[in-house]
Protein backbone atom coordinates (compact mmCIF):
# COMPACT_ATOMS: atom_id res chain seq x y z
CA UNK A 1 0.00 0.00 0.00
CA UNK A 2 1.10 3.55 -0.66
CA UNK A 3 0.81 5.91 2.28
CA UNK A 4 0.65 9.66 1.83
CA UNK A 5 3.64 11.59 3.14
CA UNK A 6 1.72 14.02 5.30
CA UNK A 7 1.25 14.57 9.00
CA UNK A 8 -1.58 12.88 10.89
CA UNK A 9 -1.95 9.82 8.72
CA UNK A 10 -1.13 6.29 9.66
CA UNK A 11 1.25 5.81 12.57
CA UNK A 12 2.10 2.18 11.93
CA UNK A 13 5.81 1.41 11.91
CA UNK A 14 5.64 0.84 8.16
CA UNK A 15 4.09 4.25 7.54
CA UNK A 16 6.38 6.07 9.93
CA UNK A 17 9.38 4.67 8.12
CA UNK A 18 8.41 6.39 4.90
CA UNK A 19 6.76 9.40 6.40
CA UNK A 20 8.04 12.74 7.55
CA UNK A 21 6.64 11.93 10.99
CA UNK A 22 9.09 9.18 11.85
CA UNK A 23 10.45 9.86 15.33
CA UNK A 24 13.65 8.98 17.11
CA UNK A 25 14.85 9.34 20.67
CA UNK A 26 18.19 11.12 20.88
CA UNK A 27 19.97 11.80 24.17
CA UNK A 28 23.11 13.67 25.11
CA UNK A 29 24.72 11.51 27.79
CA UNK A 30 26.21 12.98 31.00
CA UNK A 31 29.70 13.39 29.49
CA UNK A 32 28.23 15.26 26.51
CA UNK A 33 26.20 17.56 28.76
CA UNK A 34 29.18 18.29 31.05
CA UNK A 35 31.48 18.89 28.09
CA UNK A 36 29.08 21.52 26.76
CA UNK A 37 28.07 19.63 23.65
CA UNK A 38 24.28 19.88 24.00
CA UNK A 39 24.04 22.93 21.77
CA UNK A 40 26.32 21.43 19.15
CA UNK A 41 24.31 18.22 18.97
CA UNK A 42 20.98 20.02 18.82
CA UNK A 43 22.37 22.33 16.13
CA UNK A 44 23.29 19.41 13.87
CA UNK A 45 19.77 17.98 13.97
CA UNK A 46 18.21 21.41 13.49
CA UNK A 47 20.46 22.27 10.57
CA UNK A 48 19.84 18.91 8.94
CA UNK A 49 16.15 19.78 8.86
CA UNK A 50 14.77 17.57 11.60
CA UNK A 51 11.95 18.85 13.76
CA UNK A 52 12.36 19.07 17.53
CA UNK A 53 9.32 17.53 19.23
CA UNK A 54 10.51 17.22 22.83
CA UNK A 55 13.47 18.36 24.90
CA UNK A 56 14.38 18.19 28.59
CA UNK A 57 17.36 17.92 30.93
CA UNK A 58 16.78 15.00 33.29
CA UNK A 59 18.51 13.06 36.07
CA UNK A 60 16.82 9.67 35.75
CA UNK A 61 16.82 6.97 38.43
CA UNK A 62 18.94 3.83 38.22
CA UNK A 63 15.75 1.86 37.59
CA UNK A 64 14.81 4.08 34.68
CA UNK A 65 18.24 3.62 33.09
CA UNK A 66 18.27 -0.13 33.67
CA UNK A 67 14.95 -0.40 31.85
CA UNK A 68 16.23 1.83 29.04
CA UNK A 69 19.20 -0.50 28.56
CA UNK A 70 17.41 -3.76 29.52
CA UNK A 71 18.57 -5.51 26.33
CA UNK A 72 22.18 -5.13 27.56
CA UNK A 73 21.56 -6.45 31.08
CA UNK A 74 23.80 -9.50 30.62
CA UNK A 75 26.79 -7.60 29.22
CA UNK A 76 29.96 -7.26 31.31
CA UNK A 77 29.98 -3.48 30.82
CA UNK A 78 26.36 -3.11 32.03
CA UNK A 79 27.19 -1.89 35.61
CA UNK A 80 29.73 0.65 34.35
CA UNK A 81 27.28 1.76 31.64
CA UNK A 82 24.66 2.44 34.31
CA UNK A 83 27.05 4.37 36.57
CA UNK A 84 28.26 6.35 33.54
CA UNK A 85 24.64 7.22 32.72
CA UNK A 86 24.06 8.21 36.38
CA UNK A 87 27.09 10.53 36.47
CA UNK A 88 25.09 13.66 35.61
CA UNK A 89 22.03 15.00 33.85
CA UNK A 90 21.02 13.79 30.41
CA UNK A 91 19.55 15.95 27.64
CA UNK A 92 16.68 13.90 26.29
CA UNK A 93 15.00 14.75 23.02
CA UNK A 94 12.71 13.55 20.28
CA UNK A 95 13.43 14.47 16.67
CA UNK A 96 11.01 13.94 13.81
CA UNK A 97 11.46 13.66 10.06
CA UNK A 98 12.00 11.39 7.10
CA UNK A 99 14.10 8.36 8.08
CA UNK A 100 14.86 10.03 11.44
CA UNK A 101 15.93 6.79 13.14
CA UNK A 102 18.49 5.63 10.59
CA UNK A 103 19.75 9.10 9.76
CA UNK A 104 19.96 9.95 13.46
CA UNK A 105 22.22 6.92 14.00
CA UNK A 106 24.34 7.91 11.00
CA UNK A 107 24.72 11.43 12.42
CA UNK A 108 25.83 10.01 15.80
CA UNK A 109 28.39 7.64 14.28
CA UNK A 110 29.43 4.15 15.34
CA UNK A 111 29.12 2.96 18.95
CA UNK A 112 32.92 3.00 19.17
CA UNK A 113 33.95 6.61 18.49
CA UNK A 114 37.32 5.49 17.09
CA UNK A 115 35.40 3.61 14.40
CA UNK A 116 33.15 6.61 13.68
CA UNK A 117 33.62 8.60 10.52
CA UNK A 118 34.92 12.14 10.85
CA UNK A 119 31.94 14.43 10.48
CA UNK A 120 29.74 12.34 12.76
CA UNK A 121 29.10 13.54 16.31
CA UNK A 122 31.11 10.73 17.93
CA UNK A 123 33.75 10.86 15.19
CA UNK A 124 34.27 14.54 15.89
CA UNK A 125 33.95 14.69 19.70
CA UNK A 126 34.63 11.34 21.36
CA UNK A 127 37.30 8.67 21.70
CA UNK A 128 36.03 5.75 23.82
CA UNK A 129 32.88 3.58 23.64
CA UNK A 130 32.28 4.05 27.37
CA UNK A 131 32.25 7.86 26.89
CA UNK A 132 30.53 8.19 23.56
CA UNK A 133 28.46 11.28 24.50
CA UNK A 134 25.18 10.46 22.81
CA UNK A 135 22.42 7.91 22.32
CA UNK A 136 20.11 7.30 19.37
CA UNK A 137 17.35 4.71 18.89
CA UNK A 138 18.40 1.81 16.69
CA UNK A 139 15.01 0.99 15.12
CA UNK A 140 11.57 2.52 14.74
CA UNK A 141 10.29 -0.03 17.23
CA UNK A 142 12.85 0.86 19.91
CA UNK A 143 12.33 4.56 19.16
CA UNK A 144 8.63 4.22 20.00
CA UNK A 145 9.51 2.32 23.17
CA UNK A 146 12.19 4.79 24.24
CA UNK A 147 10.07 7.85 23.49
CA UNK A 148 7.30 6.60 25.77
CA UNK A 149 9.86 5.56 28.40
CA UNK A 150 11.39 9.06 28.58
CA UNK A 151 8.44 11.32 27.75
CA UNK A 152 4.76 11.60 28.56
CA UNK A 153 2.31 12.17 25.69
CA UNK A 154 1.94 15.78 26.92
CA UNK A 155 5.64 16.45 26.48
CA UNK A 156 5.51 15.51 22.78
CA UNK A 157 4.78 18.88 21.27
CA UNK A 158 2.55 19.48 18.29
CA UNK A 159 3.34 22.48 16.15
CA UNK A 160 3.52 23.48 12.53
CA UNK A 161 6.90 24.08 11.02
CA UNK A 162 6.58 26.42 8.03
CA UNK A 163 10.05 25.35 6.87
CA UNK A 164 8.63 21.92 6.08
CA UNK A 165 8.00 22.87 2.44
CA UNK A 166 11.60 24.01 2.07
CA UNK A 167 12.95 20.77 3.48
CA UNK A 168 10.64 18.28 1.75
CA UNK A 169 9.55 18.34 -1.91
P1 LIG B 1 24.59 2.22 20.78
O1 LIG B 1 24.55 3.22 21.91
O2 LIG B 1 25.47 2.69 19.67
O3 LIG B 1 23.22 1.81 20.32
P2 LIG B 1 24.78 -0.32 22.26
O4 LIG B 1 23.29 -0.33 22.34
O5 LIG B 1 25.47 -1.55 21.78
O6 LIG B 1 25.31 0.90 21.33
O7 LIG B 1 25.38 0.04 23.68
C1 LIG B 1 24.80 1.03 24.47
C2 LIG B 1 25.88 1.85 25.12
O8 LIG B 1 26.62 1.01 26.00
C3 LIG B 1 26.93 2.41 24.15
O9 LIG B 1 26.52 3.59 23.54
C4 LIG B 1 28.09 2.61 25.10
O10 LIG B 1 27.94 3.80 25.87
C5 LIG B 1 27.97 1.41 26.02
N1 LIG B 1 28.80 0.30 25.54
C6 LIG B 1 28.53 -0.55 24.54
N2 LIG B 1 29.52 -1.44 24.36
C7 LIG B 1 30.44 -1.15 25.31
C8 LIG B 1 31.70 -1.70 25.66
N3 LIG B 1 32.22 -2.74 25.01
N4 LIG B 1 32.38 -1.13 26.67
C9 LIG B 1 31.87 -0.09 27.36
N5 LIG B 1 30.69 0.47 27.07
C10 LIG B 1 29.98 -0.04 26.06
mmCIF file of C-alpha atoms and ligand atoms in Angstrom:
data_model
loop_
_atom_site.group_PDB
_atom_site.id
_atom_site.type_symbol
_atom_site.label_atom_id
_atom_site.label_comp_id
_atom_site.label_asym_id
_atom_site.label_seq_id
_atom_site.Cartn_x
_atom_site.Cartn_y
_atom_site.Cartn_z
ATOM 1 C CA UNK A 1 0.000 0.000 0.000
ATOM 2 C CA UNK A 2 1.101 3.549 -0.658
ATOM 3 C CA UNK A 3 0.813 5.912 2.279
ATOM 4 C CA UNK A 4 0.649 9.659 1.832
ATOM 5 C CA UNK A 5 3.643 11.593 3.143
ATOM 6 C CA UNK A 6 1.723 14.024 5.298
ATOM 7 C CA UNK A 7 1.246 14.574 9.001
ATOM 8 C CA UNK A 8 -1.583 12.885 10.894
ATOM 9 C CA UNK A 9 -1.947 9.821 8.717
ATOM 10 C CA UNK A 10 -1.135 6.293 9.655
ATOM 11 C CA UNK A 11 1.251 5.809 12.575
ATOM 12 C CA UNK A 12 2.100 2.180 11.935
ATOM 13 C CA UNK A 13 5.813 1.408 11.906
ATOM 14 C CA UNK A 14 5.642 0.844 8.156
ATOM 15 C CA UNK A 15 4.091 4.246 7.537
ATOM 16 C CA UNK A 16 6.382 6.066 9.930
ATOM 17 C CA UNK A 17 9.378 4.671 8.121
ATOM 18 C CA UNK A 18 8.411 6.388 4.904
ATOM 19 C CA UNK A 19 6.760 9.404 6.396
ATOM 20 C CA UNK A 20 8.044 12.744 7.546
ATOM 21 C CA UNK A 21 6.637 11.925 10.995
ATOM 22 C CA UNK A 22 9.086 9.175 11.848
ATOM 23 C CA UNK A 23 10.446 9.865 15.330
ATOM 24 C CA UNK A 24 13.650 8.983 17.106
ATOM 25 C CA UNK A 25 14.853 9.338 20.671
ATOM 26 C CA UNK A 26 18.193 11.123 20.879
ATOM 27 C CA UNK A 27 19.968 11.802 24.168
ATOM 28 C CA UNK A 28 23.110 13.670 25.109
ATOM 29 C CA UNK A 29 24.716 11.507 27.794
ATOM 30 C CA UNK A 30 26.212 12.982 31.003
ATOM 31 C CA UNK A 31 29.700 13.394 29.488
ATOM 32 C CA UNK A 32 28.232 15.258 26.507
ATOM 33 C CA UNK A 33 26.202 17.565 28.760
ATOM 34 C CA UNK A 34 29.180 18.288 31.050
ATOM 35 C CA UNK A 35 31.477 18.890 28.089
ATOM 36 C CA UNK A 36 29.083 21.525 26.761
ATOM 37 C CA UNK A 37 28.067 19.630 23.647
ATOM 38 C CA UNK A 38 24.282 19.876 24.004
ATOM 39 C CA UNK A 39 24.036 22.928 21.765
ATOM 40 C CA UNK A 40 26.324 21.435 19.153
ATOM 41 C CA UNK A 41 24.313 18.219 18.967
ATOM 42 C CA UNK A 42 20.980 20.020 18.816
ATOM 43 C CA UNK A 43 22.365 22.326 16.127
ATOM 44 C CA UNK A 44 23.293 19.411 13.874
ATOM 45 C CA UNK A 45 19.765 17.978 13.968
ATOM 46 C CA UNK A 46 18.210 21.413 13.488
ATOM 47 C CA UNK A 47 20.457 22.271 10.571
ATOM 48 C CA UNK A 48 19.844 18.907 8.935
ATOM 49 C CA UNK A 49 16.153 19.777 8.861
ATOM 50 C CA UNK A 50 14.768 17.567 11.599
ATOM 51 C CA UNK A 51 11.954 18.852 13.755
ATOM 52 C CA UNK A 52 12.360 19.073 17.529
ATOM 53 C CA UNK A 53 9.321 17.527 19.232
ATOM 54 C CA UNK A 54 10.512 17.225 22.829
ATOM 55 C CA UNK A 55 13.473 18.360 24.899
ATOM 56 C CA UNK A 56 14.383 18.194 28.592
ATOM 57 C CA UNK A 57 17.358 17.924 30.934
ATOM 58 C CA UNK A 58 16.780 14.995 33.288
ATOM 59 C CA UNK A 59 18.506 13.060 36.068
ATOM 60 C CA UNK A 60 16.825 9.673 35.753
ATOM 61 C CA UNK A 61 16.824 6.972 38.435
ATOM 62 C CA UNK A 62 18.944 3.832 38.217
ATOM 63 C CA UNK A 63 15.753 1.862 37.585
ATOM 64 C CA UNK A 64 14.814 4.077 34.675
ATOM 65 C CA UNK A 65 18.244 3.616 33.092
ATOM 66 C CA UNK A 66 18.274 -0.134 33.669
ATOM 67 C CA UNK A 67 14.952 -0.396 31.846
ATOM 68 C CA UNK A 68 16.227 1.828 29.041
ATOM 69 C CA UNK A 69 19.202 -0.505 28.557
ATOM 70 C CA UNK A 70 17.411 -3.760 29.524
ATOM 71 C CA UNK A 71 18.574 -5.514 26.327
ATOM 72 C CA UNK A 72 22.182 -5.125 27.564
ATOM 73 C CA UNK A 73 21.561 -6.452 31.078
ATOM 74 C CA UNK A 74 23.802 -9.501 30.618
ATOM 75 C CA UNK A 75 26.790 -7.599 29.219
ATOM 76 C CA UNK A 76 29.964 -7.256 31.308
ATOM 77 C CA UNK A 77 29.980 -3.483 30.816
ATOM 78 C CA UNK A 78 26.364 -3.106 32.033
ATOM 79 C CA UNK A 79 27.186 -1.893 35.605
ATOM 80 C CA UNK A 80 29.726 0.650 34.347
ATOM 81 C CA UNK A 81 27.284 1.764 31.640
ATOM 82 C CA UNK A 82 24.662 2.444 34.309
ATOM 83 C CA UNK A 83 27.054 4.367 36.574
ATOM 84 C CA UNK A 84 28.255 6.355 33.542
ATOM 85 C CA UNK A 85 24.642 7.216 32.721
ATOM 86 C CA UNK A 86 24.063 8.206 36.378
ATOM 87 C CA UNK A 87 27.086 10.530 36.466
ATOM 88 C CA UNK A 88 25.090 13.662 35.614
ATOM 89 C CA UNK A 89 22.027 14.997 33.853
ATOM 90 C CA UNK A 90 21.020 13.787 30.405
ATOM 91 C CA UNK A 91 19.551 15.954 27.643
ATOM 92 C CA UNK A 92 16.677 13.898 26.288
ATOM 93 C CA UNK A 93 15.000 14.746 23.017
ATOM 94 C CA UNK A 94 12.711 13.553 20.278
ATOM 95 C CA UNK A 95 13.430 14.470 16.670
ATOM 96 C CA UNK A 96 11.008 13.941 13.813
ATOM 97 C CA UNK A 97 11.460 13.663 10.060
ATOM 98 C CA UNK A 98 12.000 11.389 7.102
ATOM 99 C CA UNK A 99 14.102 8.363 8.077
ATOM 100 C CA UNK A 100 14.855 10.028 11.435
ATOM 101 C CA UNK A 101 15.934 6.791 13.144
ATOM 102 C CA UNK A 102 18.487 5.630 10.593
ATOM 103 C CA UNK A 103 19.753 9.105 9.758
ATOM 104 C CA UNK A 104 19.962 9.953 13.457
ATOM 105 C CA UNK A 105 22.221 6.920 14.003
ATOM 106 C CA UNK A 106 24.341 7.913 11.005
ATOM 107 C CA UNK A 107 24.717 11.425 12.420
ATOM 108 C CA UNK A 108 25.832 10.015 15.799
ATOM 109 C CA UNK A 109 28.389 7.644 14.277
ATOM 110 C CA UNK A 110 29.429 4.146 15.341
ATOM 111 C CA UNK A 111 29.116 2.963 18.954
ATOM 112 C CA UNK A 112 32.923 2.996 19.172
ATOM 113 C CA UNK A 113 33.948 6.607 18.486
ATOM 114 C CA UNK A 114 37.324 5.488 17.093
ATOM 115 C CA UNK A 115 35.403 3.611 14.395
ATOM 116 C CA UNK A 116 33.148 6.609 13.681
ATOM 117 C CA UNK A 117 33.618 8.604 10.518
ATOM 118 C CA UNK A 118 34.924 12.145 10.851
ATOM 119 C CA UNK A 119 31.940 14.427 10.477
ATOM 120 C CA UNK A 120 29.739 12.338 12.760
ATOM 121 C CA UNK A 121 29.102 13.539 16.312
ATOM 122 C CA UNK A 122 31.114 10.733 17.930
ATOM 123 C CA UNK A 123 33.747 10.865 15.194
ATOM 124 C CA UNK A 124 34.274 14.541 15.895
ATOM 125 C CA UNK A 125 33.946 14.686 19.696
ATOM 126 C CA UNK A 126 34.631 11.345 21.356
ATOM 127 C CA UNK A 127 37.296 8.669 21.701
ATOM 128 C CA UNK A 128 36.029 5.747 23.816
ATOM 129 C CA UNK A 129 32.884 3.578 23.640
ATOM 130 C CA UNK A 130 32.279 4.055 27.370
ATOM 131 C CA UNK A 131 32.245 7.861 26.889
ATOM 132 C CA UNK A 132 30.530 8.188 23.559
ATOM 133 C CA UNK A 133 28.462 11.281 24.497
ATOM 134 C CA UNK A 134 25.175 10.461 22.813
ATOM 135 C CA UNK A 135 22.419 7.910 22.321
ATOM 136 C CA UNK A 136 20.111 7.305 19.373
ATOM 137 C CA UNK A 137 17.352 4.714 18.894
ATOM 138 C CA UNK A 138 18.399 1.807 16.692
ATOM 139 C CA UNK A 139 15.009 0.992 15.123
ATOM 140 C CA UNK A 140 11.566 2.523 14.740
ATOM 141 C CA UNK A 141 10.286 -0.029 17.235
ATOM 142 C CA UNK A 142 12.855 0.862 19.911
ATOM 143 C CA UNK A 143 12.329 4.562 19.163
ATOM 144 C CA UNK A 144 8.632 4.217 20.001
ATOM 145 C CA UNK A 145 9.509 2.317 23.170
ATOM 146 C CA UNK A 146 12.194 4.793 24.238
ATOM 147 C CA UNK A 147 10.072 7.854 23.494
ATOM 148 C CA UNK A 148 7.298 6.599 25.767
ATOM 149 C CA UNK A 149 9.864 5.561 28.397
ATOM 150 C CA UNK A 150 11.388 9.058 28.581
ATOM 151 C CA UNK A 151 8.439 11.324 27.745
ATOM 152 C CA UNK A 152 4.759 11.605 28.557
ATOM 153 C CA UNK A 153 2.315 12.165 25.694
ATOM 154 C CA UNK A 154 1.941 15.783 26.925
ATOM 155 C CA UNK A 155 5.640 16.446 26.476
ATOM 156 C CA UNK A 156 5.515 15.511 22.779
ATOM 157 C CA UNK A 157 4.783 18.878 21.275
ATOM 158 C CA UNK A 158 2.548 19.483 18.294
ATOM 159 C CA UNK A 159 3.339 22.478 16.147
ATOM 160 C CA UNK A 160 3.524 23.481 12.527
ATOM 161 C CA UNK A 161 6.904 24.085 11.015
ATOM 162 C CA UNK A 162 6.579 26.421 8.033
ATOM 163 C CA UNK A 163 10.050 25.354 6.869
ATOM 164 C CA UNK A 164 8.628 21.915 6.083
ATOM 165 C CA UNK A 165 7.995 22.868 2.437
ATOM 166 C CA UNK A 166 11.603 24.007 2.068
ATOM 167 C CA UNK A 167 12.952 20.771 3.481
ATOM 168 C CA UNK A 168 10.636 18.279 1.750
ATOM 169 C CA UNK A 169 9.553 18.339 -1.912
HETATM 170 P P1 LIG B 1 24.585 2.222 20.782
HETATM 171 O O1 LIG B 1 24.548 3.224 21.908
HETATM 172 O O2 LIG B 1 25.471 2.690 19.667
HETATM 173 O O3 LIG B 1 23.216 1.805 20.322
HETATM 174 P P2 LIG B 1 24.780 -0.316 22.260
HETATM 175 O O4 LIG B 1 23.287 -0.331 22.338
HETATM 176 O O5 LIG B 1 25.473 -1.546 21.784
HETATM 177 O O6 LIG B 1 25.306 0.896 21.332
HETATM 178 O O7 LIG B 1 25.384 0.038 23.684
HETATM 179 C C1 LIG B 1 24.801 1.031 24.471
HETATM 180 C C2 LIG B 1 25.881 1.848 25.122
HETATM 181 O O8 LIG B 1 26.621 1.012 26.004
HETATM 182 C C3 LIG B 1 26.927 2.410 24.155
HETATM 183 O O9 LIG B 1 26.524 3.593 23.537
HETATM 184 C C4 LIG B 1 28.093 2.614 25.096
HETATM 185 O O10 LIG B 1 27.937 3.797 25.870
HETATM 186 C C5 LIG B 1 27.973 1.415 26.022
HETATM 187 N N1 LIG B 1 28.801 0.297 25.542
HETATM 188 C C6 LIG B 1 28.531 -0.550 24.537
HETATM 189 N N2 LIG B 1 29.516 -1.445 24.358
HETATM 190 C C7 LIG B 1 30.441 -1.155 25.306
HETATM 191 C C8 LIG B 1 31.702 -1.700 25.663
HETATM 192 N N3 LIG B 1 32.220 -2.743 25.005
HETATM 193 N N4 LIG B 1 32.376 -1.133 26.669
HETATM 194 C C9 LIG B 1 31.871 -0.085 27.359
HETATM 195 N N5 LIG B 1 30.688 0.470 27.072
HETATM 196 C C10 LIG B 1 29.984 -0.041 26.064
#
